[in-house]
Every structure is written in structure tokens, then in C-alpha cells.
Coordinates of C-alpha atoms in Angstrom, one line a residue:
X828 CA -14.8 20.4 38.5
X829 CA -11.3 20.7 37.9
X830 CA -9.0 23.0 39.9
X831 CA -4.9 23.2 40.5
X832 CA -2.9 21.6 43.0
X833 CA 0.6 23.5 44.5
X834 CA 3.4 21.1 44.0
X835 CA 6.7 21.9 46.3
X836 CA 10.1 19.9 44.9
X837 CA 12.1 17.4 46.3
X838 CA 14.7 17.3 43.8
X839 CA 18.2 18.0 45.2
X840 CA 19.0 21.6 43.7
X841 CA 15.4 22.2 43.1
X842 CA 13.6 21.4 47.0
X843 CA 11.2 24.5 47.5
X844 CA 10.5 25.2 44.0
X845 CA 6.7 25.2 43.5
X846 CA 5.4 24.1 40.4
X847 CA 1.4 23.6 40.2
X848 CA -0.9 20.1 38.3
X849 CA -4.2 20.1 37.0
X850 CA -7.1 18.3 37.9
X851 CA -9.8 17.2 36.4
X852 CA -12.6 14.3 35.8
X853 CA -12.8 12.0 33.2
X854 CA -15.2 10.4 31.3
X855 CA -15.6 7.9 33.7
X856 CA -15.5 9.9 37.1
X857 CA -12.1 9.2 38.1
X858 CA -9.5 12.3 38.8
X859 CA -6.8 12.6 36.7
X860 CA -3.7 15.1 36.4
X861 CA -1.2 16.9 34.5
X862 CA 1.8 17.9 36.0
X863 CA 4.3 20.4 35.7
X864 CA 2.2 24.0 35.0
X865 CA 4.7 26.9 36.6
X866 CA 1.3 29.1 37.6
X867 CA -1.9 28.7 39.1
X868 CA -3.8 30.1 36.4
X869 CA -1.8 28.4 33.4
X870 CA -2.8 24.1 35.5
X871 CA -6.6 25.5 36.2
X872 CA -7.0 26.6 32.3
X873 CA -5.3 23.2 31.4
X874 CA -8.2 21.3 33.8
X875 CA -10.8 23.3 31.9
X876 CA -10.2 22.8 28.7
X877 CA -9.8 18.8 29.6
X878 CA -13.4 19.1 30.9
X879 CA -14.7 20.8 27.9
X880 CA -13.7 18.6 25.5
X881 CA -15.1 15.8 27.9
X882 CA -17.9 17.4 27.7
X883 CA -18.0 17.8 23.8
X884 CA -16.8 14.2 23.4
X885 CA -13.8 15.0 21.9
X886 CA -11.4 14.6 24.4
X887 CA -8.3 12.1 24.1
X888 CA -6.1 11.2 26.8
X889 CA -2.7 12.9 26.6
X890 CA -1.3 9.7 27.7
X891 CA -2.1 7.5 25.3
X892 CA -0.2 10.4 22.8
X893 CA 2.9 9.7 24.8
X894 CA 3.3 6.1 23.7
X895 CA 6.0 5.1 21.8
X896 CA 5.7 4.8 17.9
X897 CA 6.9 0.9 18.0
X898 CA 4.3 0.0 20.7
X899 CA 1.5 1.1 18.9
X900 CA 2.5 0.1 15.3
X901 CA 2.7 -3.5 17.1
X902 CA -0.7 -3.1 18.4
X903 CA -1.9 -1.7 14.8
X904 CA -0.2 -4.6 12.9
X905 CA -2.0 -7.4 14.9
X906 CA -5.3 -5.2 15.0
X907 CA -5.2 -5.7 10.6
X908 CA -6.2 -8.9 8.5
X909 CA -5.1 -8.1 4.8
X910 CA -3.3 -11.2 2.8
X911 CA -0.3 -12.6 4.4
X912 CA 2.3 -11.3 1.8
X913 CA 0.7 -8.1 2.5
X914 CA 1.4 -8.5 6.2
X915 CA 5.0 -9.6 5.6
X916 CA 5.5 -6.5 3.1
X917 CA 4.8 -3.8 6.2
X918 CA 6.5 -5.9 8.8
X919 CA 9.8 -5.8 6.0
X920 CA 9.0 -1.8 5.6
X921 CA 9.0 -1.2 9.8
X922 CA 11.9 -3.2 10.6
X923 CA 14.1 -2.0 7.4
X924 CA 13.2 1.6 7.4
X925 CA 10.7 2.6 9.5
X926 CA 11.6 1.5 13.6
X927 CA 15.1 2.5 13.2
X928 CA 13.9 5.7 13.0
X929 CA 10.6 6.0 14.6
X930 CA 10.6 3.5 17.6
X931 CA 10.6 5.8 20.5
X932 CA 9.1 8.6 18.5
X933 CA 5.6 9.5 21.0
X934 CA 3.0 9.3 18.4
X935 CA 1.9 12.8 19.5
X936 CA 5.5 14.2 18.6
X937 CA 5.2 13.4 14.6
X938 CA 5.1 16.3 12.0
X939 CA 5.6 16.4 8.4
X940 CA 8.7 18.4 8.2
X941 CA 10.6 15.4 10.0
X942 CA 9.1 12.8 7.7
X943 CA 9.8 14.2 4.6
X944 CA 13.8 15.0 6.0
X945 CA 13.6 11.6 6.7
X946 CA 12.2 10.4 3.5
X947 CA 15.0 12.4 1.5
X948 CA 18.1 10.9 3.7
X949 CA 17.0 7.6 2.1
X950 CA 16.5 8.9 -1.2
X951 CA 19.5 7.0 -3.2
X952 CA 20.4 4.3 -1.0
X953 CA 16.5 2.1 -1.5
X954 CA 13.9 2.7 -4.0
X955 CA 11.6 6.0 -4.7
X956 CA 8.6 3.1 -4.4
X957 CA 10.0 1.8 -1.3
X958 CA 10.7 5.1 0.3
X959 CA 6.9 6.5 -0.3
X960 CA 5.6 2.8 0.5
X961 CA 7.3 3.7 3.9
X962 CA 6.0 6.6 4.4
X963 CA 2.6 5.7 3.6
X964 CA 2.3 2.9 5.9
X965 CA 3.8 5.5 8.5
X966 CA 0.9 7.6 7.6
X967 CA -1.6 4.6 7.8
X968 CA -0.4 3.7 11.1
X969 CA -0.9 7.1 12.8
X970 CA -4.2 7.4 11.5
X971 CA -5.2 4.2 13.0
X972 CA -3.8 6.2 15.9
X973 CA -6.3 9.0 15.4
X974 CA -9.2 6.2 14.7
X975 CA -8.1 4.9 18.4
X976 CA -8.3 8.3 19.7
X977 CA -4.5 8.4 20.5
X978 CA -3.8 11.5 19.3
X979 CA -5.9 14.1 17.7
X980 CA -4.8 14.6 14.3
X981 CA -2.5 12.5 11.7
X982 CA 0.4 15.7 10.4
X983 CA 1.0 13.0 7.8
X984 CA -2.3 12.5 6.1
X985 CA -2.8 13.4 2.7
X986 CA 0.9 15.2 2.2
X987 CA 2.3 15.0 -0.6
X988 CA 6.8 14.0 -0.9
X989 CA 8.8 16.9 -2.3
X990 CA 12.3 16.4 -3.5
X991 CA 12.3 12.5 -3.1
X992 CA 12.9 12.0 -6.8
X993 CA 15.5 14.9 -7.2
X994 CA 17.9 13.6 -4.2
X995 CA 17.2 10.0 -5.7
X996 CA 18.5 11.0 -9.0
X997 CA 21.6 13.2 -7.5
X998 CA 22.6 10.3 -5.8
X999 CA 22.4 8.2 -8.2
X1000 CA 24.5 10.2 -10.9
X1001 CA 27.3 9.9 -7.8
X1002 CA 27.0 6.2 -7.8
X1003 CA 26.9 6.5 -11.8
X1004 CA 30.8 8.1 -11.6
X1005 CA 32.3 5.4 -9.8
X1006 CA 30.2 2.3 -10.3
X1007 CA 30.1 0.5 -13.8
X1008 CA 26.1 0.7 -14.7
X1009 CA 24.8 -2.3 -16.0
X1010 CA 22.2 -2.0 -19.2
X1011 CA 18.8 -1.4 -18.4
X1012 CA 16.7 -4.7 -18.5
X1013 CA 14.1 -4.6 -21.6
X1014 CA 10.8 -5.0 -19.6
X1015 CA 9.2 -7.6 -22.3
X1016 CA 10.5 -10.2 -24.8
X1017 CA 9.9 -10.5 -28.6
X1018 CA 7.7 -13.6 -29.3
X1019 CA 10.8 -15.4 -31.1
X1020 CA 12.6 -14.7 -27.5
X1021 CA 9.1 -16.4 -25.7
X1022 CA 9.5 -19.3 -27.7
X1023 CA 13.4 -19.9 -27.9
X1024 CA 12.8 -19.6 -24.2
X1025 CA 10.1 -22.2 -23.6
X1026 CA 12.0 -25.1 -25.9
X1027 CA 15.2 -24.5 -23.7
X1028 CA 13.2 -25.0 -20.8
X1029 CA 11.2 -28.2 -22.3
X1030 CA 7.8 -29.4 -22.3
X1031 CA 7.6 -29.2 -18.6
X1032 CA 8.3 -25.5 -17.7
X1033 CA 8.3 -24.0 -20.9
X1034 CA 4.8 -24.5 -20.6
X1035 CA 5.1 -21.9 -17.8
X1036 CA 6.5 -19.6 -20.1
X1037 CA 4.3 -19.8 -23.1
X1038 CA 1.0 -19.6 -20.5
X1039 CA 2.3 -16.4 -19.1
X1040 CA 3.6 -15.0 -22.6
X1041 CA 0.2 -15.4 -24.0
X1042 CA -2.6 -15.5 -21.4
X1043 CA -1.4 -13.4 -18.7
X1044 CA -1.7 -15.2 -15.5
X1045 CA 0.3 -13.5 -12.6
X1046 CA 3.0 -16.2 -11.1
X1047 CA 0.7 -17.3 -7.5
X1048 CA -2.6 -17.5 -10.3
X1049 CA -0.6 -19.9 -12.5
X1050 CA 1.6 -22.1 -9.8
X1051 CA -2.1 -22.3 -7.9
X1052 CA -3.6 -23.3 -10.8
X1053 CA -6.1 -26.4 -10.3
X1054 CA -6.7 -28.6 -13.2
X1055 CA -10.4 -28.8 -12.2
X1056 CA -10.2 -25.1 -13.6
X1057 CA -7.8 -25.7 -16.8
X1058 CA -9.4 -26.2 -20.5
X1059 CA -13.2 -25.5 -19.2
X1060 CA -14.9 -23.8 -22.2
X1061 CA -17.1 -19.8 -22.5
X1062 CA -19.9 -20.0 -24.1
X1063 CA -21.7 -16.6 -25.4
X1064 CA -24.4 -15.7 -27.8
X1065 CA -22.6 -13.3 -30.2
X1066 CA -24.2 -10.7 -32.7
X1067 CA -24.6 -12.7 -35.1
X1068 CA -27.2 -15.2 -33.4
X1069 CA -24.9 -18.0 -33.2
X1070 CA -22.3 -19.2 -30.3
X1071 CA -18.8 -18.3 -29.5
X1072 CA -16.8 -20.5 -27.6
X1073 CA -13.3 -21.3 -26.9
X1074 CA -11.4 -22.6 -24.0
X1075 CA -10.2 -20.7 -21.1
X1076 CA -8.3 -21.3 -18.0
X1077 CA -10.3 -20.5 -15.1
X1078 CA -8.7 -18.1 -11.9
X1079 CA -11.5 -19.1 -9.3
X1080 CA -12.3 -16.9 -6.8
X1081 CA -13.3 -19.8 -4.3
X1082 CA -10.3 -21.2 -4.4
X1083 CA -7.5 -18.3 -5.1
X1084 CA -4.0 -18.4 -5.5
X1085 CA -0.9 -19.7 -4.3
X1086 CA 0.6 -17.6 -1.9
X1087 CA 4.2 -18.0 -0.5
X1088 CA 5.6 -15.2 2.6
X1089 CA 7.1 -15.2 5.3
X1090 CA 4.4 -15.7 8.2
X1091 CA 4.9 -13.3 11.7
X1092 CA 4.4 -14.0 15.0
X1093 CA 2.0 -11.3 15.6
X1094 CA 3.7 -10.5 19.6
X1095 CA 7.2 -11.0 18.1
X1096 CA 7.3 -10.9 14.9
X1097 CA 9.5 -13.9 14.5
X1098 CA 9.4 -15.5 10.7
X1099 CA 8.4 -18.7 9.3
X1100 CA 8.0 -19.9 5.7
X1101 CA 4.4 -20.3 4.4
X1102 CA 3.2 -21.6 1.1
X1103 CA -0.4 -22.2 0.7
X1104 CA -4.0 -21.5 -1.0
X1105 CA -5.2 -18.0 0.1
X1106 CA -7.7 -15.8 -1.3
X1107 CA -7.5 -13.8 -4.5
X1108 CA -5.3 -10.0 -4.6
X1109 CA -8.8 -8.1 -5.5
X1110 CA -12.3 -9.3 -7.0
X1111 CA -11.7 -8.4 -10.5
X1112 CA -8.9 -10.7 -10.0
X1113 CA -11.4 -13.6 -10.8
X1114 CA -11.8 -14.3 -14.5
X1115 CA -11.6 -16.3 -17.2
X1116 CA -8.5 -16.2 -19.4
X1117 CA -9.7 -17.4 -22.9
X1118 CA -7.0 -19.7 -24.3
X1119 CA -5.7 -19.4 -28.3
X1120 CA -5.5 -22.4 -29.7
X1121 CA -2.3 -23.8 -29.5
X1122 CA -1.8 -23.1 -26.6
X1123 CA -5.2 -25.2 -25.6
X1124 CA -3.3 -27.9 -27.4
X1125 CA -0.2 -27.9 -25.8
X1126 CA -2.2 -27.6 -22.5
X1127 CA -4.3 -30.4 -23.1
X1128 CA -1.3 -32.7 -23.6
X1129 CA 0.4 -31.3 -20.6
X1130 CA -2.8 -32.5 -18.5
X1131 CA -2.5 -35.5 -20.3
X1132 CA 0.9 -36.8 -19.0
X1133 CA 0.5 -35.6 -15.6
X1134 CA -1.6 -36.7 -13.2
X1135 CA -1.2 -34.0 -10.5
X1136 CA -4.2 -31.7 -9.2
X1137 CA -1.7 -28.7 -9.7
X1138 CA -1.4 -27.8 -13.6
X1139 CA 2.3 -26.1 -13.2
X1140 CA 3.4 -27.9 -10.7
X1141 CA 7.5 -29.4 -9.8
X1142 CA 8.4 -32.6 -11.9
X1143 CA 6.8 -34.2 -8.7
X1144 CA 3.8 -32.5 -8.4
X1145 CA 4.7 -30.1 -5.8
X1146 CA 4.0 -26.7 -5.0
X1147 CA 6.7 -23.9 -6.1
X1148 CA 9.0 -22.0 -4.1
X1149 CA 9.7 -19.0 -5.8
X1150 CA 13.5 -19.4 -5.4
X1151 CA 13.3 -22.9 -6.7
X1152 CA 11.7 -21.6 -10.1
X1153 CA 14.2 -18.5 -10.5
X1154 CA 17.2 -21.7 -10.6
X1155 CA 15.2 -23.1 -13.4
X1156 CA 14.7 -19.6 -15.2
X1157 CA 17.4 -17.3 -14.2
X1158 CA 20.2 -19.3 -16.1
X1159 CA 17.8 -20.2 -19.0
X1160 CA 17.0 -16.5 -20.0
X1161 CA 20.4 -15.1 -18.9
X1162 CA 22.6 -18.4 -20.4
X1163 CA 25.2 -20.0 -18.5
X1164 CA 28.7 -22.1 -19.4
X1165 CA 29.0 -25.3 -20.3
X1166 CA 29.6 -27.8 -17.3
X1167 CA 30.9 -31.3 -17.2
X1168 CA 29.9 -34.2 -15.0
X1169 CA 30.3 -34.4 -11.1
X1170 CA 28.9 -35.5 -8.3
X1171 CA 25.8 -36.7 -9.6
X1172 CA 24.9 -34.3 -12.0
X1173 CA 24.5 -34.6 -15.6
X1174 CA 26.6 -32.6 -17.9
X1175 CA 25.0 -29.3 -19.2
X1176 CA 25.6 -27.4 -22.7
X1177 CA 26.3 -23.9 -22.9
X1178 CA 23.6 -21.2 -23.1
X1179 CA 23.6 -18.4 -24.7
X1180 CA 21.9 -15.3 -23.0
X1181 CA 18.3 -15.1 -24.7
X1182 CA 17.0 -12.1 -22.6
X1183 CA 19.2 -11.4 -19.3
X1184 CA 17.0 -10.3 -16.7
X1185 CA 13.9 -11.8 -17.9
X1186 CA 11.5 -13.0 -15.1
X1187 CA 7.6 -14.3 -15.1
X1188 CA 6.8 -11.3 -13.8
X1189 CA 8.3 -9.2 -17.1
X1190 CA 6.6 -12.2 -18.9
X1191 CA 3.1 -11.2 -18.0
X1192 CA 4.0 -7.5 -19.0
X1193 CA 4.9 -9.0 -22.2
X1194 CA 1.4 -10.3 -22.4
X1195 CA -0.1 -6.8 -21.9
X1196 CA 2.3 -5.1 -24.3
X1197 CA 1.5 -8.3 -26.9
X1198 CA -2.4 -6.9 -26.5
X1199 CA -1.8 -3.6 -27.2
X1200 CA 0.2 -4.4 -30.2
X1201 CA -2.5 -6.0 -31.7
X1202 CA -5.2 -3.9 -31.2
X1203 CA -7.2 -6.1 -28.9
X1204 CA -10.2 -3.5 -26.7
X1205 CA -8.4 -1.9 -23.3
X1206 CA -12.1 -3.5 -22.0
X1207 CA -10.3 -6.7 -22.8
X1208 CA -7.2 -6.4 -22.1
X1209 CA -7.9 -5.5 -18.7
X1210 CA -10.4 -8.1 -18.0
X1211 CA -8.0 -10.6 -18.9
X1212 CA -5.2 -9.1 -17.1
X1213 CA -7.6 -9.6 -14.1
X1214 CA -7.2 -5.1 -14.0
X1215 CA -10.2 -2.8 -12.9
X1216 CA -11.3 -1.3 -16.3
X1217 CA -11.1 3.0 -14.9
X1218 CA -14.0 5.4 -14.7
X1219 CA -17.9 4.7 -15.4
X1220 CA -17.2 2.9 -18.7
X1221 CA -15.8 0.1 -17.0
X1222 CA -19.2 0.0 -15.5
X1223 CA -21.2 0.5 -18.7
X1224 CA -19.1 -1.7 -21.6
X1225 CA -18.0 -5.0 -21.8
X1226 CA -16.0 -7.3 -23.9
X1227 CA -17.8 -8.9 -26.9
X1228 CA -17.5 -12.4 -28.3
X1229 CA -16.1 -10.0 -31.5
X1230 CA -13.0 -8.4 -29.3
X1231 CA -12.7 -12.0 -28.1
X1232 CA -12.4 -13.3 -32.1
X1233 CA -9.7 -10.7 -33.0
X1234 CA -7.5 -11.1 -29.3
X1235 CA -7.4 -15.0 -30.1
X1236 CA -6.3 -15.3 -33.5
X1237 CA -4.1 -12.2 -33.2
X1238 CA -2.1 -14.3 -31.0
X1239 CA -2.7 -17.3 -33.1
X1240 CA -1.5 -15.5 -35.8
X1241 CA 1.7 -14.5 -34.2
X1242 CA 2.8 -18.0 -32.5
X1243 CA 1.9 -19.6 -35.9
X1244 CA 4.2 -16.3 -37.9
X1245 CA 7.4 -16.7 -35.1
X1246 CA 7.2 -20.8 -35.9
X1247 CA 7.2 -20.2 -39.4
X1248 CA 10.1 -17.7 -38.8
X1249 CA 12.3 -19.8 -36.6
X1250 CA 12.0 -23.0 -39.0
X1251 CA 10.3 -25.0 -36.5
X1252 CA 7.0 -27.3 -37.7
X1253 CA 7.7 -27.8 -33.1
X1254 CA 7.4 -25.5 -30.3
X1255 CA 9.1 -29.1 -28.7
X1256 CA 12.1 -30.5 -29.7
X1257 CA 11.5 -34.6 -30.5
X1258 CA 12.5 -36.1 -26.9

């Protein structure tokens, strides 16, 4: 039964003074105590209340409220298992924004009116996504807190950032005054752009280009792309009692995507490179991209002179690095001067800028924006995007061999109309 102890100070300046502790039983039998009540009455009630809720089963010990913010989000972190760019992401959010500020923070002494203070300081100087990323994984954190029972309640959960988007634009009409502002990047290319793009590149990696242009794959789905999966055919009964086929490009679910972070000691956090095979980003992920038929062509002969297991693979077969592939594309969609020989590299011809900015990433959105263009079914379009069709008629509806029909020659229509347009009988240039 819990009861209060009379505490008499040793302090220098402070020996005499009599403060009182509670205590009180724990779960487990053991006596524990809370120091520091300045009557009687005030450590007793304190003792009680411990009891009660030990009683109730909803006690949590104060203590384990007291921890420090950066102890526990270290315990959290190696307590999770999501994809390893995910992991890197939040270990990039807690050391750039997050511990600087919230290290020694007890987890106990969070509230929301700090946070959001907090999340309008940064407002101008990173990202609005970044800034509510942070505070989300903030929020995630301390609720693994609560699900630990360190602390009682999450002050974060569920609140909603005021004023982020305001102080982000204010600050940004500052920068505006005295720093010149670049054009905004156009976040998709015209198909004339797609293929003035791919011949510059060549037959090698403006294969890359075309593929993302016009069947959507996301950058780890197409670098991890198997050929065991590449030019398989779908085969459906349509309406009309016959079959549909065409070829497709396969994203398996078995054996995922290419994935390339920055692995973390889980103690220290420490970084090292990884490039490898990992699971797919979500189950819808998995699909079959149906193919339009020159670009089955151009694919076939791609397979054909190369003998690698990796479809978009380096001239030597090898995986990707991402900042290997943005030498190849950043100069060929942005241009570059003319340079002569030296030191063992070839001359190069001038470029002119085709679409500054443009990455594979903007590439897929061109896909997306292509589909709605044409009127292909948002059933479709999100099935090929590997995308969650929304609410219960992504549940009850699916895509017919008919949407198929009209998505594929739509684009074969529009690859045959840009060739015509450009003069080419080509997409390659005669090596």
C-alpha cells in the first residue's frame, strides 16, 4: 500500500529543508518512488493514484516518459522492417531536421504547440513535403512510444499543420527579390520531345526513354527488369468470343525491383551503398504492362543483341547507379557544348537543350498524362501505372480487352503520327 516518506536535505544552502516521496508497488511487487512532493498529503495522493492505475492496468512508468527523444527514436528505428529506401528516407529526416531539435526532448515533454512553431521556422528554407514528412515520422515515432507504454498519449496524433504553406510562400517571395528564379520545369514532354530524346541517346538508352514514355514503368521496375519477364504475351477472351492478345512486360512480384539506398547500421547508423533485388513498393505494384507495337519491336531487337539477364542494363550488363544514368540523361535533355578530344575521350557535338530538367521520373508522368490525353479508362490507367484504382469501384470493375484495344493503338497511333511529323521512316539513326 503506498504511503509518503519525509525527506530532510543535504544540499549546501538547502540542509534541513524537508521535502516528502511517494511509495508505492508495482506490477511486479517491487517498491518504487517519486521524489520531490513538498507535503505529506500531495506524495501519499501521488502513491495512490500509481496504485490505481496498477490496478486498472493502465499504469505506465513515469520513467520510461523521461527518456530522451533520440534514445527511443533509435530503439523505434531498429524495432521497424519497411523497404530499405524507406529506412534510409527517416534516418535522412531525423538526422537533417528532426534530432537537431528533438534529441534531448523527454518524450513525455512533447506538445503540439512546439511542433507546429517548429514546423513553421523551417517553412522556406526545405520543402512543405519535407517539413510535414518530418513531422509525421515525429508523430509516428511517439506513438510507437504510446504502443510501448512510454507515455500515455501521442499530443501529435492526428493534428493537422497550420500556417506551413503561408510562411513557405512569404519566404519564398523574399528569396524571389534578391535571387534570379529559374523557369519552372514542364513536368512532361511532348512525344516529338520523347523521341528526339531517345535517338540522341541511341539504341541502347533511348530504349529507356521510349519504355518509360510509353509503358510507364517507375525507374527500380525498369533498371530491375529481367528478361525472363520482357515480351511474355496476355491472353483474354474478349466480348466478342474471340482472343485478345498482345505483349506485355511483366513487373513480378516474386522477384521485385531494383533498389539502390544508403544501408544503416541499425546501433550507429553509419552508411553504406546498397544496390540490389528487394520486394515490390505495394501489391498493386505487380502487373502486366501491355506493350504497343513498336515498341514490342524495338524491344525484341534490344533482347536480341544483348545477352544479359537485365533488359536495361549498363553497356556491360551491369546494374545502374542512379547517378551514373542522370550523366547519361542530364546533358542529353538539358544539351551541352561541343567538346574536343583529350585524354581519352572522344570528341562530342553540341546539344541543344530538348527539355531542361527532364528526368525518368517526369518521364513516367508523361506516360500518365499521355493516357489521359487519349482517353484510355482511369481503371486502366491505374492498373498500368501499377496505382490503387480509389473507392469500391476499384473493387467491382476491371479493365476490358476493349480499353486495352483503344490504350494500344492510341499510342500506336501517336509514335507512328510524331515519325511521320519529324520525317523519320527511323526512331534509330543508321549506325
Amino acid at each position: 500500500m503506498a504511503y509518503a516518506e519525509k525527506r530532510l536535505s543535504q544540499a549546501k544552502g538547502k540542509k534541513g529543508k524537508a521535502t516528502w516521496r511517494a511509495r508505492f508497488k508495482k506490477p511486479d511487487g517491487s517498491w518504487d518512488s517519486e521524489p520531490g512532493f513538498p507535503t505529506k498529503n500531495t506524495a501519499l495522493e501521488y502513491g495512490q493514484e500509481q496504485e490505481a492505475a496498477i490496478r486498472a492496468g493502465t499504469w505506465i512508468d513515469p520513467k520510461l516518459g523521461r527518456v530522451r527523444f533520440g534514445e527511443w527514436a533509435l530503439e523505434w528505428l531498429q524495432a521497424q522492417s519497411p523497404r530499405g529506401r524507406t529506412t534510409d528516407n527517416r534516418w535522412n529526416l531525423l538526422e537533417s531536421h528532426i534530432l537537431p531539435r528533438w534529441r534531448d526532448t523527454a518524450l513525455i515533454a512533447f506538445n503540439w504547440f512546439e511542433v507546429e512553431a517548429w514546423a513553421r521556422r523551417l517553412a522556406g528554407t526545405v520543402a512543405e513535403s519535407t517539413i510535414r514528412d518530418a513531422v509525421g515520422l515525429l508523430s509516428r515515432i511517439l506513438t510507437g512510444a504510446v504502443d510501448a507504454r512510454r507515455i500515455p498519449v501521442n499530443h501529435l496524433y492526428n493534428r493537422r499543420l497550420t500556417g506551413v504553406d503561408a510562411a513557405s510562400g512569404a519566404r519564398r517571395g523574399l528569396q524571389a527579390a534578391t535571387v534570379e528564379v529559374k523557369p519552372p520545369v514542364v513536368p512532361f514532354a511532348t512525344t516529338e520531345t520523347v523521341l528526339r530524346l531517345a535517338r540522341r541517346l541511341g539504341p541502347l538508352y533511348g530504349l529507356h526513354v521510349l519504355t518509360t514514355a510509353f509503358a510507364g514503368p517507375r525507374w527500380e521496375e525498369l533498371v530491375g527488369l529481367h528478361r525472363d519477364n520482357a515480351l511474355l504475351t496476355r491472353t483474354e477472351a474478349d466480348e466478342h468470343g474471340g482472343m485478345f492478345t498482345c505483349p506485355i512486360i511483366r513487373i513480378d512480384a516474386e522477384i521485385g525491383a531494383l533498389a539502390e539506398y544508403a544501408k544503416r547500421d541499425p546501433e550507429t547508423g553509419k552508411r553504406k551503398a546498397f544496390r540490389g533485388i528487394e520486394p515490390l513498393k505495394n501489391p498493386q505494384s505487380a502487373r502486366d504492362i501491355d506493350l504497343p507495337p513498336f515498341l514490342a519491336d524495338l524491344l525484341q531487337q534490344h533482347l536480341d543483341a544483348r545477352p544479359y539477364d537485365y533488359v536495361f542494363s549498363t553497356a556491360k550488363g551491369k546494374w545502374w547507379w542512379r547517378n551514373a544514368w542522370y550523366e547519361i540523361i542530364r546533358p542529353a535533355a538539358d544539351g551541352r557544348p561541343a567538346r574536343p578530344p583529350g585524354r581519352g575521350r572522344p570528341a562530342c557535338e553540341e546539344w541543344e537543350p530538348l527539355h531542361p530538367g527532364l528526368t525518368m521520373r517526369r518521364l513516367r508522368h508523361t506516360h500518365d498524362t499521355w493516357q489521359a490525353e487519349e482517353d484510355v479508362h482511369p481503371l486502366l490507367q491505374h492498373e498500368q501505372a501499377g496505382h490503387k484504382y480509389p473507392g469500391i469501384k476499384g473493387v467491382y470493375q476491371h479493365p476490358t480487352p476493349s480499353m486495352r484495344r483503344h490504350r494500344l493503338a492510341a499510342f500506336e497511333r501517336r509514335y507512328e503520327r510524331t515519325m511521320k511529323a519529324l520525317g523519320w521512316d527511323r526512331i534509330w539513326e543508321a549506325q
